[in-house]
């Protein structure tokens, strides 16, 4: 069974959707670590509820991104992590992790990329008055939400306020991410 580590910075609703899918047996994977750059993040409470080991760190207390990524990599290696799954991790992945996990880092983003990359994609879509936005799952590269797209699903947000747009988009995220993750794990199994 493939071993994953989830990286998150915030609430962790996507992380929880993945843990639920694993518990229900619809996602065949083992989550062996949660990594967060926000020691106060709500995702830590959720991890505890699911019995997931977590590692929190304060980026500013390291001299560089390479330094904290090296420390994370030691952990990932010791836990034999196969895939890194970003779930609201609001930080660019650096060279240390990218070269250790080529095509083995996934991200979810709340827009139809390449539209509205970066922070507050839902707010950006609402401000642009688009009637349809959506969700993208993609492989991670050095850019901001720029890696090869694996799956997308559109979501109608016409006449939605922020609360409604967010709840529609998150509902799709929670369904899509575990499913796409399973597909990626299956495919890479076949090609191995
Ligand atoms: C999700 O909507 C995710 O797509 C987004 O952060 C939110 C995290 O929510 N990620 C990005 O914007 C990445 N650029 P969650 O903590 O409840 O899963």
PDB file of C-alpha atoms and ligand atoms in Angstrom, residues 10-15 46 87-90 107-110 118 145 170 173-174, ligand 1:
ATOM      1  CA  UNK A  10      -5.161  25.792   7.500  1.00  0.00           C
ATOM      2  CA  UNK A  11      -8.451  24.214   8.376  1.00  0.00           C
ATOM      3  CA  UNK A  12      -7.660  20.812   6.887  1.00  0.00           C
ATOM      4  CA  UNK A  13     -11.055  19.946   5.436  1.00  0.00           C
ATOM      5  CA  UNK A  14      -9.358  18.362   2.411  1.00  0.00           C
ATOM      6  CA  UNK A  15      -6.984  16.430   4.636  1.00  0.00           C
ATOM      7  CA  UNK A  46      -8.247  16.947  12.915  1.00  0.00           C
ATOM      8  CA  UNK A  87      -4.026  20.124   0.898  1.00  0.00           C
ATOM      9  CA  UNK A  88      -4.115  23.869   1.436  1.00  0.00           C
ATOM     10  CA  UNK A  89      -0.351  24.131   2.029  1.00  0.00           C
ATOM     11  CA  UNK A  90       0.214  27.803   1.289  1.00  0.00           C
ATOM     12  CA  UNK A 107      -1.828  19.738  -5.123  1.00  0.00           C
ATOM     13  CA  UNK A 108      -5.460  20.809  -5.143  1.00  0.00           C
ATOM     14  CA  UNK A 109      -6.429  24.345  -6.090  1.00  0.00           C
ATOM     15  CA  UNK A 110      -9.879  25.992  -5.956  1.00  0.00           C
ATOM     16  CA  UNK A 118      -2.150  31.816  -5.962  1.00  0.00           C
ATOM     17  CA  UNK A 145      -0.043  26.356  -9.130  1.00  0.00           C
ATOM     18  CA  UNK A 170     -15.121  22.654  -1.270  1.00  0.00           C
ATOM     19  CA  UNK A 173     -12.746  19.266  -3.671  1.00  0.00           C
ATOM     20  CA  UNK A 174     -13.641  16.765  -0.968  1.00  0.00           C
TER      21      UNK A 174
HETATM   22  C1  LIG B   1      -8.630  24.519  -0.362  1.00  0.00           C
HETATM   23  O1  LIG B   1      -9.721  25.154  -0.972  1.00  0.00           O
HETATM   24  C2  LIG B   1      -7.488  24.332  -1.338  1.00  0.00           C
HETATM   25  O2  LIG B   1      -7.930  24.082  -2.631  1.00  0.00           O
HETATM   26  C3  LIG B   1      -6.788  25.663  -1.239  1.00  0.00           C
HETATM   27  O3  LIG B   1      -6.790  25.952   0.128  1.00  0.00           O
HETATM   28  C4  LIG B   1      -8.006  25.444   0.694  1.00  0.00           C
HETATM   29  C5  LIG B   1      -7.655  24.699   1.959  1.00  0.00           C
HETATM   30  O4  LIG B   1      -8.816  24.330   2.652  1.00  0.00           O
HETATM   31  N1  LIG B   1      -5.457  25.595  -1.778  1.00  0.00           N
HETATM   32  C6  LIG B   1      -4.881  26.593  -2.460  1.00  0.00           C
HETATM   33  O5  LIG B   1      -5.401  27.682  -2.638  1.00  0.00           O
HETATM   34  C7  LIG B   1      -3.496  26.273  -3.005  1.00  0.00           C
HETATM   35  N2  LIG B   1      -3.031  27.300  -3.869  1.00  0.00           N
HETATM   36  P1  LIG B   1      -8.768  23.187   3.753  1.00  0.00           P
HETATM   37  O6  LIG B   1      -7.636  23.559   4.714  1.00  0.00           O
HETATM   38  O7  LIG B   1     -10.094  23.244   4.417  1.00  0.00           O
HETATM   39  O8  LIG B   1      -8.493  21.881   3.060  1.00  0.00           O
END
